[in-house]
Tab-separated table of C-alpha atoms in Angstrom:
chain	number	residue	atom	x	y	z
A	1	ILE	CA	86.141	142.733	90.843
A	2	VAL	CA	85.127	146.383	91.249
A	3	LEU	CA	83.819	148.529	88.598
A	4	PRO	CA	82.669	152.164	88.903
A	5	ALA	CA	79.093	153.015	89.242
A	6	GLY	CA	77.545	153.477	85.681
A	7	ALA	CA	80.265	151.302	84.057
A	8	SER	CA	79.520	150.450	80.385
A	9	ALA	CA	78.257	147.038	79.116
A	10	ASP	CA	81.741	146.552	77.609
A	11	ASP	CA	83.415	146.940	81.017
A	12	HIS	CA	81.016	144.663	82.576
A	13	PHE	CA	81.722	141.996	80.051
A	14	ALA	CA	85.425	142.494	80.645
A	15	ALA	CA	85.104	141.830	84.305
A	16	GLY	CA	82.785	138.769	83.743
A	17	ASP	CA	85.323	137.407	81.368
A	18	LEU	CA	88.316	137.842	83.815
A	19	ALA	CA	86.170	136.343	86.660
A	20	ALA	CA	85.697	133.109	84.162
A	21	VAL	CA	89.390	133.190	83.553
A	22	ILE	CA	90.408	133.270	87.142
A	23	ALA	CA	87.774	130.462	87.972
A	24	GLU	CA	89.259	128.228	85.253
A	25	ARG	CA	92.780	128.665	86.693
A	26	THR	CA	92.108	128.697	90.283
A	27	ASN	CA	88.632	127.553	91.101
A	28	LEU	CA	88.122	130.788	92.916
A	29	THR	CA	84.743	132.406	92.434
A	30	LEU	CA	84.924	136.247	91.956
A	31	VAL	CA	81.803	138.459	91.934
A	32	VAL	CA	81.537	141.698	89.918
A	33	THR	CA	80.343	144.752	91.920
A	34	ALA	CA	80.381	148.532	91.959
A	35	GLY	CA	82.130	150.780	94.577
A	36	GLU	CA	85.546	151.341	95.989
A	37	PRO	CA	88.182	148.722	96.001
A	38	GLN	CA	89.222	146.939	99.154
A	39	PRO	CA	92.606	145.153	99.845
A	40	GLY	CA	92.798	142.102	97.496
A	41	ASP	CA	90.163	143.463	94.965
A	42	ILE	CA	90.650	143.920	91.290
A	43	ALA	CA	89.455	147.388	90.199
A	44	LEU	CA	88.779	147.905	86.436
A	45	LYS	CA	88.200	151.594	85.459
A	46	GLN	CA	88.006	153.606	82.190
A	47	VAL	CA	89.567	156.988	82.370
A	48	LYS	CA	88.692	160.065	80.433
A	49	GLU	CA	92.339	161.256	79.686
A	50	PRO	CA	93.935	159.151	76.856
A	51	LEU	CA	96.983	157.164	77.991
A	52	ALA	CA	100.136	158.710	76.471
A	53	SER	CA	100.806	155.290	74.748
A	54	GLY	CA	97.728	155.588	72.555
A	55	PRO	CA	94.497	153.633	71.813
A	56	GLU	CA	94.103	150.244	73.430
A	57	ALA	CA	96.863	150.922	75.968
A	58	TYR	CA	96.349	150.101	79.523
A	59	ARG	CA	98.112	150.272	82.875
A	60	VAL	CA	97.952	147.540	85.716
A	61	VAL	CA	99.296	148.181	89.048
A	62	VAL	CA	99.413	145.137	91.586
A	63	GLY	CA	99.721	146.364	95.194
A	64	GLU	CA	97.434	146.177	98.082
A	65	HIS	CA	94.740	145.664	95.456
A	66	ILE	CA	95.011	145.506	91.730
A	67	GLU	CA	94.151	148.585	89.638
A	68	ALA	CA	93.713	148.446	85.828
A	69	VAL	CA	92.930	151.630	83.989
A	70	ALA	CA	92.491	152.354	80.135
A	71	ALA	CA	91.129	155.158	78.163
A	72	ASP	CA	88.870	152.808	75.968
A	73	ALA	CA	86.824	149.610	76.361
A	74	ALA	CA	89.281	147.578	74.343
A	75	GLY	CA	92.296	148.558	76.477
A	76	LEU	CA	90.493	147.764	79.666
A	77	PHE	CA	89.563	144.381	78.152
A	78	TYR	CA	93.196	143.733	77.382
A	79	ALA	CA	94.128	144.972	80.934
A	80	ALA	CA	91.696	142.229	82.400
A	81	CYS	CA	93.275	139.593	80.033
A	82	THR	CA	96.797	140.443	81.308
A	83	ILE	CA	95.540	140.152	85.011
A	84	GLY	CA	94.105	136.754	84.113
A	85	GLN	CA	97.184	135.576	82.599
A	86	LEU	CA	99.315	136.901	85.624
A	87	THR	CA	97.110	134.926	88.105
A	88	GLY	CA	98.823	131.882	89.566
A	89	PRO	CA	97.490	128.910	91.661
A	90	GLY	CA	95.428	130.189	94.495
A	91	GLY	CA	94.787	133.643	92.924
A	92	ALA	CA	98.446	134.943	93.715
A	93	LEU	CA	99.834	137.718	91.423
A	94	PRO	CA	103.187	139.346	91.443
A	95	ARG	CA	103.675	142.821	92.669
A	96	VAL	CA	104.150	144.656	89.500
A	97	THR	CA	103.327	147.819	87.371
A	98	ILE	CA	102.747	147.196	83.684
A	99	GLU	CA	102.285	150.000	80.958
A	100	ASP	CA	101.338	148.184	77.817
A	101	TRP	CA	100.262	149.101	74.450
A	102	PRO	CA	100.000	147.398	70.897
A	103	ALA	CA	102.714	147.595	68.200
A	104	TYR	CA	100.017	147.190	65.410
A	105	PRO	CA	96.372	148.671	65.520
A	106	LEU	CA	95.094	145.805	63.545
A	107	ARG	CA	96.217	142.531	64.723
A	108	GLY	CA	94.767	139.606	62.746
A	109	LEU	CA	94.792	136.143	61.665
A	110	GLN	CA	93.394	134.675	58.399
A	111	TYR	CA	91.716	131.324	59.054
A	112	ASP	CA	91.382	129.209	55.777
A	113	VAL	CA	88.207	127.665	55.778
A	114	ALA	CA	88.201	126.833	51.979
A	115	ARG	CA	90.383	123.613	52.041
A	116	GLY	CA	88.074	121.121	53.633
A	117	GLN	CA	87.355	123.002	56.895
A	118	THR	CA	83.857	123.275	58.485
A	119	VAL	CA	82.415	126.253	60.473
A	120	GLU	CA	81.401	124.663	63.886
A	121	THR	CA	80.146	127.376	65.975
A	122	GLY	CA	81.443	126.143	69.375
A	123	TRP	CA	85.110	125.840	67.883
A	124	TRP	CA	84.913	129.227	66.389
A	125	GLU	CA	83.745	130.813	69.619
A	126	LYS	CA	86.684	129.156	71.414
A	127	LEU	CA	89.041	130.224	68.898
A	128	ILE	CA	87.759	133.860	69.045
A	129	ARG	CA	87.751	133.969	72.848
A	130	GLU	CA	91.220	132.614	73.186
A	131	LEU	CA	92.938	134.616	70.451
A	132	ALA	CA	91.044	137.942	71.822
A	133	ARG	CA	92.476	137.161	75.236
A	134	CYS	CA	95.848	137.161	73.596
A	135	LYS	CA	94.986	140.666	72.155
A	136	LEU	CA	94.318	139.769	68.592
A	137	ASN	CA	91.513	141.908	67.180
A	138	ALA	CA	90.689	140.628	63.782
A	139	ILE	CA	90.074	137.234	62.190
A	140	MET	CA	89.830	137.147	58.504
A	141	VAL	CA	87.919	134.416	56.842
A	142	TYR	CA	89.483	132.864	53.663
A	143	GLY	CA	86.580	131.345	51.868
A	144	GLU	CA	85.974	130.233	48.268
A	145	ASN	CA	82.634	128.471	48.045
A	146	ASP	CA	82.240	128.571	51.794
A	147	TYR	CA	79.489	131.351	52.273
A	148	ALA	CA	75.819	131.013	51.793
A	149	PHE	CA	73.939	133.692	49.967
A	150	ARG	CA	70.269	134.222	49.674
A	151	GLY	CA	70.452	135.577	46.266
A	152	PHE	CA	72.404	132.481	45.159
A	153	PRO	CA	71.093	129.326	46.739
A	154	PHE	CA	73.301	127.084	44.741
A	155	LEU	CA	76.452	128.310	46.398
A	156	GLY	CA	77.778	127.490	49.700
A	157	ARG	CA	79.560	124.289	50.689
A	158	ALA	CA	77.897	122.280	53.276
A	159	GLY	CA	79.011	122.845	56.814
A	160	THR	CA	80.533	126.429	56.113
A	161	PHE	CA	79.235	129.826	56.803
A	162	THR	CA	75.474	130.493	56.553
A	163	PRO	CA	74.166	134.092	57.062
A	164	GLU	CA	72.894	132.992	60.483
A	165	LYS	CA	76.373	131.610	61.447
A	166	ALA	CA	78.282	134.615	60.162
A	167	GLN	CA	76.030	137.106	62.062
A	168	HIS	CA	75.970	135.068	65.187
A	169	LEU	CA	79.889	134.789	65.220
A	170	ALA	CA	80.178	138.593	64.209
A	171	ASP	CA	78.036	139.341	67.453
A	172	PHE	CA	80.082	137.028	69.580
A	173	ALA	CA	83.345	138.428	68.274
A	174	ARG	CA	82.238	142.018	68.872
A	175	ARG	CA	82.075	141.475	72.667
A	176	TYR	CA	85.760	140.499	72.528
A	177	HIS	CA	86.802	143.477	70.369
A	178	VAL	CA	87.360	141.364	67.466
A	179	GLN	CA	86.083	142.074	64.019
A	180	LEU	CA	85.570	139.241	61.559
A	181	ILE	CA	86.630	140.176	58.029
A	182	PRO	CA	85.347	138.314	54.908
A	183	GLN	CA	87.541	137.391	52.105
A	184	PHE	CA	85.919	136.385	48.642
A	185	GLU	CA	88.012	135.643	45.710
A	186	ALA	CA	86.978	138.081	42.943
A	187	LEU	CA	89.622	137.521	40.405
A	188	GLY	CA	91.424	134.209	40.424
A	189	HIS	CA	91.152	131.092	42.639
A	190	ALA	CA	87.453	131.172	41.534
A	191	SER	CA	86.969	127.420	40.707
A	192	ALA	CA	85.021	126.545	43.707
A	193	VAL	CA	82.394	129.195	42.762
A	194	LEU	CA	82.517	129.325	39.055
A	195	SER	CA	82.159	125.463	38.730
A	196	SER	CA	78.569	126.029	39.322
A	197	LYS	CA	76.702	125.633	36.043
A	198	GLU	CA	74.606	128.759	36.824
A	199	LEU	CA	77.768	130.774	36.852
A	200	GLU	CA	79.247	129.254	33.627
A	201	PRO	CA	78.780	132.655	31.722
A	202	LEU	CA	81.229	134.325	34.064
A	203	ARG	CA	84.131	132.145	33.366
A	204	GLU	CA	87.219	133.606	31.560
A	205	ALA	CA	87.528	131.763	28.122
A	206	GLY	CA	85.396	128.816	29.500
A	207	GLY	CA	87.756	128.027	32.443
A	208	PRO	CA	86.482	128.378	36.002
A	209	TRP	CA	89.806	129.735	37.571
A	210	VAL	CA	89.361	133.312	36.747
A	211	TYR	CA	86.312	135.652	36.353
A	212	CYS	CA	85.788	137.206	32.928
A	213	THR	CA	86.438	140.926	33.697
A	214	SER	CA	84.854	142.079	30.391
A	215	LYS	CA	81.322	140.652	31.122
A	216	GLN	CA	78.989	143.031	33.006
A	217	ALA	CA	77.245	139.909	34.498
A	218	THR	CA	80.610	139.407	36.298
A	219	TRP	CA	80.334	142.715	38.042
A	220	ASP	CA	76.636	142.370	38.681
A	221	PHE	CA	77.306	139.093	40.486
A	222	LEU	CA	80.138	140.637	42.479
A	223	ASP	CA	78.106	143.489	43.498
A	224	ARG	CA	75.468	141.325	44.860
A	225	ILE	CA	77.860	139.101	46.584
A	226	PHE	CA	79.658	141.942	48.400
A	227	ALA	CA	76.247	143.390	49.441
A	228	GLU	CA	75.447	140.023	51.267
A	229	LEU	CA	78.943	139.652	52.815
A	230	VAL	CA	78.528	143.242	54.276
A	231	GLU	CA	75.352	142.295	55.744
A	232	GLN	CA	76.650	138.941	57.259
A	233	PHE	CA	79.690	140.599	58.629
A	234	PRO	CA	78.491	143.925	59.721
A	235	ASP	CA	81.369	144.911	62.063
A	236	SER	CA	84.125	144.598	59.367
A	237	ARG	CA	85.665	147.668	58.183
A	238	TYR	CA	87.337	145.844	55.349
A	239	LEU	CA	86.523	143.505	52.486
A	240	HIS	CA	89.264	141.411	51.102
A	241	VAL	CA	88.914	140.472	47.470
A	242	GLY	CA	91.804	138.020	47.016
A	243	ALA	CA	93.268	138.616	43.618
A	244	ASP	CA	96.518	136.571	43.641
A	245	GLU	CA	97.432	133.669	41.381
A	246	PHE	CA	95.167	134.634	38.552
A	247	GLU	CA	97.806	135.324	36.013
A	248	MET	CA	98.007	132.061	33.998
A	249	ALA	CA	94.319	132.363	33.048
A	250	PHE	CA	93.803	136.133	32.654
A	251	GLY	CA	93.001	137.989	29.589
A	252	LYS	CA	92.198	135.092	27.261
A	253	CYS	CA	88.689	135.355	25.837
A	254	PRO	CA	87.950	137.357	22.718
A	255	ASP	CA	86.623	140.288	24.654
A	256	CYS	CA	89.396	140.467	27.108
A	257	ALA	CA	91.986	139.780	24.420
A	258	ALA	CA	90.642	142.815	22.475
A	259	LYS	CA	91.212	144.982	25.566
A	260	VAL	CA	94.601	143.565	26.245
A	261	ALA	CA	95.518	144.702	22.515
A	262	ARG	CA	94.533	148.190	23.505
A	263	VAL	CA	95.711	148.574	26.959
A	264	GLY	CA	98.018	145.634	27.704
A	265	LEU	CA	97.519	142.836	30.302
A	266	GLY	CA	98.633	145.445	32.982
A	267	GLY	CA	95.999	147.839	31.934
A	268	LEU	CA	93.232	145.158	32.050
A	269	TYR	CA	94.526	144.126	35.544
A	270	ALA	CA	94.395	147.627	36.775
A	271	GLU	CA	90.761	148.235	35.322
A	272	HIS	CA	89.703	145.064	37.309
A	273	MET	CA	91.206	145.906	40.635
A	274	ASN	CA	89.964	149.614	40.293
A	275	LYS	CA	86.339	148.208	39.691
A	276	LEU	CA	86.647	145.933	42.636
A	277	ASN	CA	87.836	148.956	44.789
A	278	ALA	CA	84.911	151.041	43.591
A	279	LEU	CA	82.542	148.107	44.724
A	280	GLY	CA	84.210	148.034	48.160
A	281	ARG	CA	83.478	151.822	48.435
A	282	LYS	CA	80.109	151.324	47.251
A	283	HIS	CA	79.518	148.967	50.094
A	284	GLY	CA	81.287	151.048	52.730
A	285	ARG	CA	84.304	148.821	52.980
A	286	LYS	CA	88.109	149.272	52.610
A	287	MET	CA	89.588	146.835	50.010
A	288	LEU	CA	92.165	144.519	50.870
A	289	PHE	CA	93.933	142.400	48.380
A	290	TRP	CA	96.780	140.174	47.733
A	291	PRO	CA	99.235	141.642	45.252
A	292	SER	CA	100.434	139.933	42.350
A	293	HIS	CA	103.738	137.860	42.522
A	294	ALA	CA	105.650	135.821	39.970
A	295	GLY	CA	103.568	134.609	37.088
A	296	PRO	CA	104.104	132.706	33.792
A	297	SER	CA	105.886	135.587	31.931
A	298	ASP	CA	107.430	139.026	32.641
A	299	ASP	CA	104.238	140.873	31.808
A	300	LEU	CA	102.235	138.697	34.057
A	301	SER	CA	104.502	138.981	37.083
A	302	TYR	CA	104.470	141.540	39.900
A	303	MET	CA	101.548	143.267	38.096
A	304	THR	CA	100.544	145.273	41.169
A	305	ILE	CA	104.020	146.925	41.321
A	306	ALA	CA	104.453	147.201	37.495
A	307	ASN	CA	100.990	148.910	37.023
A	308	ALA	CA	100.603	150.823	40.412
A	309	ALA	CA	100.398	154.214	38.459
A	310	SER	CA	97.266	152.881	36.936
A	311	LEU	CA	95.748	151.521	40.211
A	312	GLN	CA	93.648	153.422	42.734
A	313	ARG	CA	95.796	153.365	45.891
A	314	ASP	CA	93.256	154.101	48.578
A	315	CYS	CA	93.220	150.424	49.219
A	316	ILE	CA	95.681	148.070	50.961
A	317	PRO	CA	97.734	145.211	49.590
A	318	THR	CA	98.321	142.491	51.994
A	319	GLU	CA	101.880	141.425	51.142
A	320	TRP	CA	102.502	137.741	51.526
A	321	ILE	CA	105.869	136.399	52.258
A	322	TYR	CA	105.981	133.092	54.268
A	323	HIS	CA	109.596	131.722	54.112
A	324	GLY	CA	111.053	134.079	56.666
A	325	PRO	CA	113.827	135.935	54.741
A	326	THR	CA	116.474	138.243	56.248
A	327	SER	CA	114.884	141.371	54.902
A	328	TYR	CA	111.491	142.676	53.583
A	329	PRO	CA	112.083	145.428	50.935
A	330	GLU	CA	108.623	145.021	49.523
A	331	ILE	CA	107.051	147.059	52.486
A	332	ALA	CA	108.988	150.258	51.300
A	333	ARG	CA	108.219	149.531	47.655
A	334	TYR	CA	104.368	149.496	48.198
A	335	GLN	CA	104.610	152.595	50.396
A	336	ASP	CA	106.708	154.466	47.851
A	337	LEU	CA	104.079	153.589	45.265
A	338	GLY	CA	101.626	155.478	47.419
A	339	PHE	CA	99.169	152.952	48.661
A	340	GLU	CA	97.325	153.871	51.790
A	341	ASP	CA	99.020	151.266	53.792
A	342	VAL	CA	100.681	147.901	53.430
A	343	TRP	CA	99.810	144.894	55.896
A	344	VAL	CA	102.366	142.366	56.456
A	345	SER	CA	101.197	138.586	55.986
A	346	PRO	CA	103.493	135.943	57.207
A	347	ALA	CA	102.115	132.401	57.849
A	348	VAL	CA	101.875	129.561	60.109
A	349	VAL	CA	103.523	127.213	57.698
A	350	CYS	CA	101.391	124.158	57.630
A	351	PHE	CA	100.384	123.879	53.876
A	352	SER	CA	98.991	120.294	53.399
A	353	VAL	CA	101.400	118.812	55.589
A	354	ILE	CA	100.714	116.889	58.867
A	355	TRP	CA	102.768	119.036	61.179
A	356	PRO	CA	103.705	122.688	61.109
A	357	ASP	CA	107.182	123.961	60.408
A	358	TYR	CA	107.482	126.046	63.668
A	359	PRO	CA	111.184	127.178	63.075
A	360	THR	CA	110.240	128.817	59.831
A	361	THR	CA	106.945	129.994	61.269
A	362	TYR	CA	108.647	131.741	64.309
A	363	ARG	CA	111.223	133.368	62.105
A	364	GLY	CA	108.842	134.557	59.479
A	365	ILE	CA	106.125	135.985	61.978
A	366	ARG	CA	108.745	137.755	64.064
A	367	GLY	CA	110.924	139.080	61.127
A	368	PHE	CA	108.018	140.377	59.023
A	369	LEU	CA	106.213	141.890	61.804
A	370	ARG	CA	109.270	143.840	63.124
A	371	ALA	CA	109.977	144.865	59.672
A	372	GLY	CA	106.536	146.266	59.107
A	373	ASP	CA	106.455	148.046	62.509
A	374	ALA	CA	109.852	149.591	61.605
A	375	ARG	CA	108.241	151.030	58.432
A	376	GLY	CA	104.930	152.177	60.015
A	377	SER	CA	102.681	149.543	58.720
A	378	ARG	CA	99.434	149.506	60.694
A	379	GLY	CA	97.949	145.952	59.955
A	380	ALA	CA	99.556	142.595	60.653
A	381	MET	CA	97.497	139.677	59.062
A	382	THR	CA	99.164	136.241	59.639
A	383	THR	CA	97.783	133.703	57.492
A	384	THR	CA	96.923	129.817	57.559
A	385	TRP	CA	96.550	127.950	54.480
A	386	GLU	CA	95.480	124.400	53.510
A	387	TRP	CA	94.588	122.527	56.529
A	388	MET	CA	94.104	119.248	54.687
A	389	HIS	CA	96.105	116.026	53.810
A	390	GLY	CA	96.220	115.340	57.400
A	391	ALA	CA	96.845	118.818	58.747
A	392	LEU	CA	94.756	120.001	61.828
A	393	ALA	CA	93.666	123.480	62.669
A	394	ALA	CA	94.537	122.744	66.495
A	395	ASN	CA	98.191	121.879	65.656
A	396	SER	CA	98.595	125.238	64.352
A	397	LEU	CA	97.449	127.008	67.530
A	398	LEU	CA	100.801	127.608	68.878
A	399	GLY	CA	101.577	129.594	65.794
A	400	MET	CA	98.371	131.403	65.759
A	401	VAL	CA	99.119	132.725	69.427
A	402	TYR	CA	102.656	133.571	68.413
A	403	ALA	CA	101.037	135.706	65.731
A	404	ALA	CA	99.016	137.557	68.450
A	405	GLU	CA	102.128	137.859	70.629
A	406	CYS	CA	104.255	139.509	67.851
A	407	ALA	CA	101.381	141.765	66.652
A	408	TRP	CA	101.088	143.260	70.025
A	409	SER	CA	104.719	143.084	71.235
A	410	LEU	CA	106.953	142.217	68.244
A	411	GLY	CA	108.279	139.040	69.939
A	412	GLN	CA	110.419	140.873	72.269
A	413	THR	CA	111.329	137.515	74.178
A	414	THR	CA	112.927	134.352	72.941
A	415	THR	CA	110.647	131.655	71.516
A	416	ALA	CA	111.696	129.365	74.453
A	417	ASP	CA	110.070	132.136	76.891
A	418	PHE	CA	107.122	132.229	74.643
A	419	GLU	CA	106.742	128.528	74.760
A	420	ARG	CA	107.091	128.471	78.616
A	421	ARG	CA	104.434	131.175	78.915
A	422	PHE	CA	102.127	129.328	76.378
A	423	ALA	CA	102.589	126.068	78.376
A	424	GLY	CA	101.402	127.910	81.687
A	425	TRP	CA	98.613	129.855	80.092
A	426	TYR	CA	96.979	127.220	77.904
A	427	PHE	CA	97.661	123.907	79.698
A	428	GLY	CA	98.617	125.124	83.382
A	429	VAL	CA	101.868	123.387	83.012
A	430	ASP	CA	104.810	124.959	85.052
A	431	ASP	CA	107.602	124.499	82.276
A	432	PRO	CA	110.538	126.850	83.302
A	433	ALA	CA	112.560	126.585	80.167
A	434	GLY	CA	109.723	125.795	77.716
A	435	GLU	CA	111.375	122.567	76.973
A	436	SER	CA	108.589	120.266	77.397
A	437	LEU	CA	106.296	122.109	75.139
A	438	HIS	CA	108.951	122.762	72.611
A	439	GLN	CA	109.645	119.000	72.291
A	440	ALA	CA	106.023	117.997	72.303
A	441	LEU	CA	104.562	120.676	69.870
A	442	ALA	CA	107.228	122.782	68.256
A	443	VAL	CA	109.689	120.316	67.127
A	444	PRO	CA	108.422	116.807	68.238
A	445	TRP	CA	110.752	114.831	66.036
A	446	PRO	CA	114.120	113.693	67.395
A	447	ASP	CA	117.360	115.197	66.151
A	448	GLY	CA	119.768	113.089	63.944
A	449	ALA	CA	119.102	110.342	61.486
A	450	SER	CA	116.169	108.760	63.290
A	451	GLY	CA	114.075	111.974	62.842
A	452	ALA	CA	115.055	112.803	59.323
A	453	LEU	CA	112.113	111.088	57.584
A	454	LEU	CA	109.589	112.773	59.938
A	455	ARG	CA	111.054	116.178	59.390
A	456	ASN	CA	110.378	115.759	55.682
A	457	GLN	CA	106.757	116.741	55.811
A	458	ARG	CA	106.161	116.916	52.151
A	459	LEU	CA	107.443	113.354	51.736
A	460	LEU	CA	105.262	112.081	54.669
A	461	THR	CA	102.121	113.705	52.997
A	462	GLU	CA	102.974	112.041	49.753
A	463	LEU	CA	103.153	108.586	51.353
A	464	ALA	CA	99.979	109.111	53.279
A	465	TRP	CA	97.884	110.372	50.430
A	466	ALA	CA	99.287	109.168	47.133
A	467	ALA	CA	98.065	106.039	45.094
A	468	PRO	CA	99.809	102.984	45.856
A	469	ALA	CA	101.791	102.896	42.613
A	470	THR	CA	103.178	106.287	43.582
A	471	VAL	CA	104.171	105.144	47.074
A	472	ARG	CA	105.988	102.223	45.617
A	473	ARG	CA	107.916	104.563	43.442
A	474	LEU	CA	108.735	106.881	46.309
A	475	VAL	CA	110.135	103.921	48.394
A	476	ILE	CA	112.350	102.961	45.607
A	477	LYS	CA	113.730	106.375	45.182
A	478	GLN	CA	114.093	107.287	48.782
A	479	PRO	CA	116.689	105.294	50.663
A	480	GLN	CA	115.604	106.535	54.115
A	481	LEU	CA	112.321	104.529	53.368
A	482	HIS	CA	114.116	101.186	52.858
A	483	ASP	CA	114.284	100.762	56.785
A	484	VAL	CA	111.738	102.643	58.589
A	485	ALA	CA	112.460	101.086	61.986
A	486	PRO	CA	114.355	104.175	63.233
A	487	SER	CA	111.485	106.366	61.946
A	488	LEU	CA	109.014	104.346	63.812
A	489	ALA	CA	111.006	104.646	66.974
A	490	ALA	CA	111.169	108.433	66.556
A	491	VAL	CA	107.301	108.392	66.276
A	492	GLU	CA	107.239	106.612	69.609
A	493	GLN	CA	109.419	109.239	71.132
A	494	ALA	CA	107.416	111.916	69.870
A	495	ILE	CA	104.199	110.344	71.136
A	496	ALA	CA	105.745	109.831	74.513
A	497	ARG	CA	106.707	113.580	74.835
A	498	VAL	CA	103.025	114.545	73.942
A	499	ASP	CA	101.796	112.126	76.536
A	500	ALA	CA	104.025	113.442	79.100
A	501	LEU	CA	102.839	117.053	78.530
A	502	GLN	CA	99.175	115.817	78.419
A	503	GLN	CA	99.480	114.107	81.800
A	504	ARG	CA	100.705	117.284	83.344
A	505	ALA	CA	98.086	119.492	81.561
A	506	VAL	CA	95.387	120.795	84.039
A	507	ARG	CA	93.317	122.416	81.311
A	508	ASN	CA	92.951	122.056	77.501
A	509	ALA	CA	94.430	118.532	77.696
A	510	ALA	CA	92.075	117.420	74.915
A	511	LEU	CA	94.025	119.476	72.343
A	512	LEU	CA	97.026	116.862	73.055
A	513	ASP	CA	94.828	114.047	71.894
């Protein structure tokens, strides 16, 4: 691998990472050197003139030697990633010319730590590395009581983020052109934090779900929290403040109720969000937030849209729609209201269930990101939620990579072709139609009656986690539970599919355990 004399540390890192990928895929050992490329060499070079297709773009030409050029370090890293993905057994590459650039400048994945996950440094390094190689450039941490703070030593669930872990992973991610973005719930979803007795005075009307926006102590606390998060995640240009699903407990205490009498619930919401935005600016970060959706009453529903005239709009709503509808008029609505941008946030649909719903995941990610691109959105932040009740983060990897695929190229090929490429890239399995991976990971349950119970993931979760009396009631109500023999046979079929794929895998086979 040949670099120009005086190449930057970033470019040396890209070359070294490419050498590692090729070694993993082919057992060939490449050295990184300076000079002029010879036949068979890989030449990586930053050029001074910007490529016409914009930032992070690159060009790869495979001829007598392989030449990759880009106008910035991230683009050259992505060129190296593409070369690694093109490299077949024995080091062969097809003769091809590639001009490539991203659809979205910000290509992110939200990782839900809060629901029982831990932060194991080795797993996070692998996740960052693999998603960066798929050209993702942001990972947002969804945390509730999942950060440790020097100023509040009673906070921080065991096994999650410490300042040292956060800074180590931020440093690691920087080399891969990834920013780690912290998210801290600063309106609702606050129970994990406000359950601490030390923070009892900040609770709205005594309940821990929502912060009391009328208490100055709330704002002193959030100011100190944001200051520490900025220190722990120094490369993030953003700070996500949560702010969804607060409506049922908002504006209840005497002080807040008095304000509501003067300015209405919408006015109190706007005041809270504007104060959060001011704190973000104070700490040098752009505020991201979840916009308000349906609440318990009309005046507590869609409060972001209803009160936009009172909101500061130099911030970014991350609109969340997970079910994969046919259209997304919400994007234009937020743009017309004057927000600086609106990011699209679909989901890998695996919410407290054992197996992801991949058909909905594919449809939702592809459709929402295409709609956002058509309207000029500049950020795509695909979410994950609730890896609990038997859900495993690793089972969602296929969806995470699909999010990266669509954020870069809008899912221009079929999902079958994506699955074919995923099988080759991640497992080293030649799966021409993508069928083996599809049947093992995307839709493992057989069609027809035998797989019906297994496709009902909510029912399976209830059976696995409910109390015995509840399970007995479910069995009585559900005719398909009266004879589980077909379902057990379908489970054996699904396991056999995974086993068959695992036996063919030449790398990362442990994921299929």
